[in-house]
Amino acid sequence: MGPRILIIGAGAAGIATFTRLYENGFDNMVILEAENRIGGRIHTVPYGANVVDYGAQWVHSNVDNCVYDMAAKYNLVEIESHPENEICIKSNGVEIPIENSNLVLQVLTDSIKDVDRLKNYPKSLGDFYVDIFQESMKNGKFDGIDNETCYQLFDFFLKYHHTYNAVDSLFETSAAGLLEFTDHQDDYLINWKGRGFKTVIDLMLKRLPEQNSTPIPLQNFLVLNQRVININYPAEPDEKCTVTCADGNKYSADHVIITVSLGVLKENYPTLFTPKLPSMKINAISGLYIGTIDKMILEFEQPFWPSGWHGFGILWNKQDLEELRKSDYRWVETICAFFVPEYQPNLLVGWIYGEEARTMEMLPETRVIEGLLFVLRKFLTKFNVPNPKSFSRSTWYANENFRGSYTSRSVMADVLNAKAADLATPLVNTLGKPVVQFAGEASHPEYYSTVQGAIGSGWREADRLIELYRDKRTTIQFSKL
């Protein structure tokens, strides 16, 4: 008889795994999803004049990117028409001349192009940037800009890269590990023309009318609200995996493909797997890094900012920062910037990272709104900032089905020699046949932290089974114990 396949998680990786297998003749599958929706860290919802993405938002690069390739075929994406650079504003309302912020930020940005230096750098990415900044100050690269402003721009640069890499601290982030990530991103953003990132899920399921194709019947295979609490995997070839859910439901399968986030694996691996995971797998889960970034979304009756204004970066003056840290609003310190999303003219979205993001997630909405208005009114002194019409936010860490936003490479990963390839290696039985497989963005060696990485990992694990069962496939009824 043919294989019984169980996919855990209906995010980008899970849907990619499922659709690849389905299109290659496998129809004896079940997808167990812990949430009451599909998409995982792709979460597009109606809001304001259009939709918002609480998770993945932009398509990163049009080079070697399966997401872009799928979307561009049907003209579903576009390059955003942003001004050349972001406005940076101090906490007394003073804007930094754009040529000054451009100079400092560009020198720091270009520093990672020195691949040889980065590759052989023994310390953290934060230390690397500190060295570059201090050398640039000493060598007069920022002459004409006062020291205080230089340091404020450096702090903003670090905050931006905390959010870009989803880390609590760049001083925990591997400098050399940054080279593992293949970054084709140019100095522009690619959006979904107001459709939201969920469009890529629709593309994989062939749901869009532009595709002129029969949709893949996901509903026939999907079970929502099924949080998996244990995977009992066998060593002997004649035994099957048994998957237990929090509500007591049990499923048996020949192959289990787990696509949950690294955060879920970190929190649950000691009890999630029976028998205990091998040391290589534990090392990978422990060593690889997942952090928290969140979006805080304010909707206004109408823009209080002029047409063409796209937001601003936050630069705290020293005295204001000292006072902030003594106040009830101290959690706002790691807000990096606010921006106006395309196709949402009345929204202003703040980005926050790290421990302060996790604090924000647990605060009452009224407290968060108060903190955001405090920041906006302190920095945007030339505007009259009204109260918002509505508010929403992401809570990626507080949700037990995610426990974080996306992954990066840490100094600890270097110490433990933890690799994405180790996370991706399947658990096999005594005949070497994969019984538990791992997909998800954290398991992709080049495109971790991205949707294209998640999809690529799902295709990888589907192809593993397609090759295993080539010319041997039959279909059977999936059994529920």
Tab-separated table of C-alpha atoms in Angstrom, residues 206-430:
chain	number	residue	atom	x	y	z
A	206	LYS	CA	-4.371	27.547	-7.500
A	207	ARG	CA	-7.263	29.581	-6.103
A	208	LEU	CA	-6.807	32.750	-8.165
A	209	PRO	CA	-8.974	33.280	-11.274
A	210	GLU	CA	-5.858	34.520	-13.103
A	211	GLN	CA	-4.443	30.993	-12.923
A	212	ASN	CA	-7.342	29.494	-14.894
A	213	SER	CA	-6.829	26.204	-13.093
A	214	THR	CA	-8.755	23.797	-10.894
A	215	PRO	CA	-8.108	24.735	-7.243
A	216	ILE	CA	-6.352	22.168	-5.077
A	217	PRO	CA	-8.970	20.934	-2.546
A	218	LEU	CA	-7.107	21.743	0.667
A	219	GLN	CA	-10.340	21.469	2.652
A	220	ASN	CA	-10.400	17.726	2.027
A	221	PHE	CA	-7.103	17.272	3.873
A	222	LEU	CA	-7.023	20.027	6.502
A	223	VAL	CA	-7.905	19.776	10.196
A	224	LEU	CA	-7.783	23.076	12.105
A	225	ASN	CA	-7.375	23.648	15.852
A	226	GLN	CA	-5.163	20.577	16.197
A	227	ARG	CA	-2.101	21.403	18.283
A	228	VAL	CA	0.320	18.487	18.248
A	229	ILE	CA	1.825	17.617	21.636
A	230	ASN	CA	3.718	14.404	20.815
A	231	ILE	CA	5.226	12.577	17.860
A	232	ASN	CA	6.109	8.977	18.620
A	233	TYR	CA	8.362	7.803	15.822
A	234	PRO	CA	9.490	4.219	15.276
A	235	ALA	CA	12.872	2.671	14.631
A	236	GLU	CA	11.471	-0.491	13.057
A	237	PRO	CA	10.303	-0.444	9.417
A	238	ASP	CA	6.979	-2.204	10.090
A	239	GLU	CA	5.880	0.380	12.678
A	240	LYS	CA	4.160	3.711	12.115
A	241	CYS	CA	4.425	7.133	13.670
A	242	THR	CA	1.738	8.079	16.170
A	243	VAL	CA	0.888	11.763	16.512
A	244	THR	CA	-1.073	12.945	19.551
A	245	CYS	CA	-2.937	16.273	19.706
A	246	ALA	CA	-3.837	18.392	22.715
A	247	ASP	CA	-7.518	17.412	22.438
A	248	GLY	CA	-6.634	13.705	22.613
A	249	ASN	CA	-6.965	12.928	18.906
A	250	LYS	CA	-4.345	10.507	17.583
A	251	TYR	CA	-3.174	9.930	14.038
A	252	SER	CA	-0.923	7.277	12.531
A	253	ALA	CA	1.301	7.787	9.503
A	254	ASP	CA	4.279	6.396	7.639
A	255	HIS	CA	5.816	9.856	7.400
A	256	VAL	CA	5.401	12.987	9.513
A	257	ILE	CA	6.586	16.319	8.111
A	258	ILE	CA	6.816	18.955	10.843
A	259	THR	CA	6.793	22.585	9.698
A	260	VAL	CA	6.273	24.450	12.984
A	261	SER	CA	8.402	27.453	13.903
A	262	LEU	CA	11.795	27.161	15.558
A	263	GLY	CA	10.250	28.869	18.590
A	264	VAL	CA	7.755	26.019	19.000
A	265	LEU	CA	10.551	23.457	18.635
A	266	LYS	CA	12.700	25.236	21.234
A	267	GLU	CA	9.892	25.321	23.770
A	268	ASN	CA	8.540	21.821	23.216
A	269	TYR	CA	11.178	19.458	21.810
A	270	PRO	CA	11.836	17.627	25.136
A	271	THR	CA	8.210	16.420	25.255
A	272	LEU	CA	7.248	16.706	21.577
A	273	PHE	CA	9.319	13.747	20.397
A	274	THR	CA	9.358	10.141	21.591
A	275	PRO	CA	12.001	8.825	21.757
A	276	LYS	CA	14.270	11.734	22.614
A	277	LEU	CA	15.784	13.559	19.662
A	278	PRO	CA	19.388	12.755	18.703
A	279	SER	CA	22.019	15.187	19.961
A	280	MET	CA	22.657	16.692	16.521
A	281	LYS	CA	19.006	17.707	16.239
A	282	ILE	CA	18.880	19.101	19.785
A	283	ASN	CA	22.062	21.045	19.065
A	284	ALA	CA	20.500	22.636	15.967
A	285	ILE	CA	17.264	23.551	17.741
A	286	SER	CA	19.166	24.986	20.712
A	287	GLY	CA	21.775	26.860	18.710
A	288	LEU	CA	19.733	28.464	15.930
A	289	TYR	CA	18.019	31.730	16.889
A	290	ILE	CA	14.482	33.067	16.665
A	291	GLY	CA	13.573	36.542	17.869
A	292	THR	CA	10.532	38.773	18.199
A	293	ILE	CA	9.479	41.734	16.106
A	294	ASP	CA	5.961	43.117	16.114
A	295	LYS	CA	3.856	45.649	14.270
A	296	MET	CA	1.601	48.157	16.016
A	297	ILE	CA	-1.013	49.579	13.689
A	298	LEU	CA	-2.824	52.882	14.201
A	299	GLU	CA	-5.733	53.861	11.939
A	300	PHE	CA	-6.700	57.545	11.736
A	301	GLU	CA	-9.836	59.137	10.323
A	302	GLN	CA	-7.572	60.869	7.830
A	303	PRO	CA	-3.818	61.393	7.484
A	304	PHE	CA	-2.387	64.086	9.751
A	305	TRP	CA	0.768	64.019	7.585
A	306	PRO	CA	1.258	65.550	4.122
A	307	SER	CA	0.943	63.639	0.861
A	308	GLY	CA	4.136	61.797	-0.025
A	309	TRP	CA	5.266	61.456	3.604
A	310	HIS	CA	6.119	57.802	4.269
A	311	GLY	CA	7.128	57.788	7.947
A	312	PHE	CA	10.258	58.390	10.011
A	313	GLY	CA	13.102	56.795	11.939
A	314	ILE	CA	13.420	57.426	15.684
A	315	LEU	CA	16.495	59.098	17.260
A	316	TRP	CA	16.375	59.632	21.024
A	317	ASN	CA	18.287	62.502	22.609
A	318	LYS	CA	20.317	61.389	25.641
A	319	GLN	CA	18.325	63.244	28.312
A	320	ASP	CA	14.994	62.225	26.808
A	321	LEU	CA	16.114	58.596	26.749
A	322	GLU	CA	17.186	58.709	30.387
A	323	GLU	CA	13.782	60.104	31.356
A	324	LEU	CA	12.011	57.520	29.197
A	325	ARG	CA	13.742	54.638	30.983
A	326	LYS	CA	12.331	55.862	34.305
A	327	SER	CA	8.776	56.154	32.982
A	328	ASP	CA	5.846	53.810	32.347
A	329	TYR	CA	6.576	54.154	28.639
A	330	ARG	CA	10.064	52.619	28.816
A	331	TRP	CA	8.962	49.724	26.598
A	332	VAL	CA	8.755	52.102	23.594
A	333	GLU	CA	12.563	52.420	23.494
A	334	THR	CA	12.994	49.693	20.875
A	335	ILE	CA	10.439	51.134	18.471
A	336	CYS	CA	12.611	51.633	15.426
A	337	ALA	CA	10.378	53.571	13.061
A	338	PHE	CA	6.865	54.293	11.854
A	339	PHE	CA	5.796	53.937	8.248
A	340	VAL	CA	2.711	54.458	6.072
A	341	PRO	CA	1.886	51.235	4.193
A	342	GLU	CA	1.084	51.285	0.480
A	343	TYR	CA	-2.675	51.124	-0.257
A	344	GLN	CA	-3.415	52.205	3.331
A	345	PRO	CA	-3.329	56.020	3.349
A	346	ASN	CA	-4.781	56.370	6.873
A	347	LEU	CA	-2.515	53.883	8.679
A	348	LEU	CA	0.697	54.417	10.598
A	349	VAL	CA	2.609	51.276	11.601
A	350	GLY	CA	5.286	51.127	14.296
A	351	TRP	CA	7.920	48.379	14.430
A	352	ILE	CA	9.265	47.121	17.756
A	353	TYR	CA	11.698	44.337	18.640
A	354	GLY	CA	13.085	42.230	21.474
A	355	GLU	CA	12.084	42.109	25.117
A	356	GLU	CA	10.165	45.371	24.757
A	357	ALA	CA	8.097	43.788	21.952
A	358	ARG	CA	7.232	40.888	24.236
A	359	THR	CA	6.285	43.389	26.955
A	360	MET	CA	4.100	45.284	24.479
A	361	GLU	CA	2.275	42.086	23.527
A	362	MET	CA	1.113	41.617	27.119
A	363	LEU	CA	0.004	45.205	27.786
A	364	PRO	CA	-3.651	46.260	27.514
A	365	GLU	CA	-4.406	47.887	24.162
A	366	THR	CA	-5.133	51.232	25.829
A	367	ARG	CA	-1.631	51.269	27.343
A	368	VAL	CA	-0.028	50.518	24.000
A	369	ILE	CA	-2.002	53.277	22.273
A	370	GLU	CA	-0.959	55.727	25.006
A	371	GLY	CA	2.696	54.808	24.501
A	372	LEU	CA	2.496	55.184	20.733
A	373	LEU	CA	0.807	58.567	20.969
A	374	PHE	CA	3.437	59.672	23.485
A	375	VAL	CA	6.165	58.866	20.950
A	376	LEU	CA	4.374	60.386	17.959
A	377	ARG	CA	3.542	63.644	19.747
A	378	LYS	CA	7.073	63.945	21.138
A	379	PHE	CA	8.791	63.475	17.786
A	380	LEU	CA	6.282	64.943	15.320
A	381	THR	CA	6.110	68.398	16.851
A	382	LYS	CA	5.223	70.017	13.525
A	383	PHE	CA	2.073	67.893	13.209
A	384	ASN	CA	-1.122	67.827	15.234
A	385	VAL	CA	-1.349	64.149	16.116
A	386	PRO	CA	-4.986	63.161	16.834
A	387	ASN	CA	-6.254	60.101	18.668
A	388	PRO	CA	-6.538	57.067	16.392
A	389	LYS	CA	-9.771	55.645	15.053
A	390	SER	CA	-8.653	52.079	15.758
A	391	PHE	CA	-5.660	50.010	16.790
A	392	SER	CA	-4.310	46.531	16.138
A	393	ARG	CA	-1.039	44.685	16.745
A	394	SER	CA	0.812	41.445	16.153
A	395	THR	CA	1.645	39.135	19.066
A	396	TRP	CA	4.053	36.601	17.580
A	397	TYR	CA	5.751	35.614	20.825
A	398	ALA	CA	2.718	35.415	23.112
A	399	ASN	CA	1.067	32.928	20.753
A	400	GLU	CA	2.156	29.425	21.817
A	401	ASN	CA	1.852	28.260	18.216
A	402	PHE	CA	4.701	30.548	17.081
A	403	ARG	CA	6.863	31.830	19.966
A	404	GLY	CA	8.703	34.279	17.728
A	405	SER	CA	8.810	36.005	14.364
A	406	TYR	CA	11.639	34.516	12.294
A	407	THR	CA	15.145	33.147	12.548
A	408	SER	CA	18.748	34.286	12.273
A	409	ARG	CA	22.262	33.064	13.076
A	410	SER	CA	23.538	33.663	16.595
A	411	VAL	CA	26.938	33.643	18.244
A	412	MET	CA	25.687	30.560	20.108
A	413	ALA	CA	25.083	28.848	16.758
A	414	ASP	CA	28.756	29.463	15.926
A	415	VAL	CA	29.845	28.069	19.295
A	416	LEU	CA	27.687	24.951	18.920
A	417	ASN	CA	28.308	24.678	15.166
A	418	ALA	CA	24.529	24.525	14.762
A	419	LYS	CA	23.452	24.391	11.115
A	420	ALA	CA	20.181	24.639	9.238
A	421	ALA	CA	21.200	21.452	7.431
A	422	ASP	CA	21.216	19.643	10.791
A	423	LEU	CA	17.696	20.868	11.510
A	424	ALA	CA	16.603	19.725	8.036
A	425	THR	CA	18.052	16.217	8.384
A	426	PRO	CA	15.175	13.716	8.766
A	427	LEU	CA	14.811	11.149	11.511
A	428	VAL	CA	15.052	7.718	9.889
A	429	ASN	CA	14.254	4.130	10.794
A	430	THR	CA	16.716	1.228	10.797
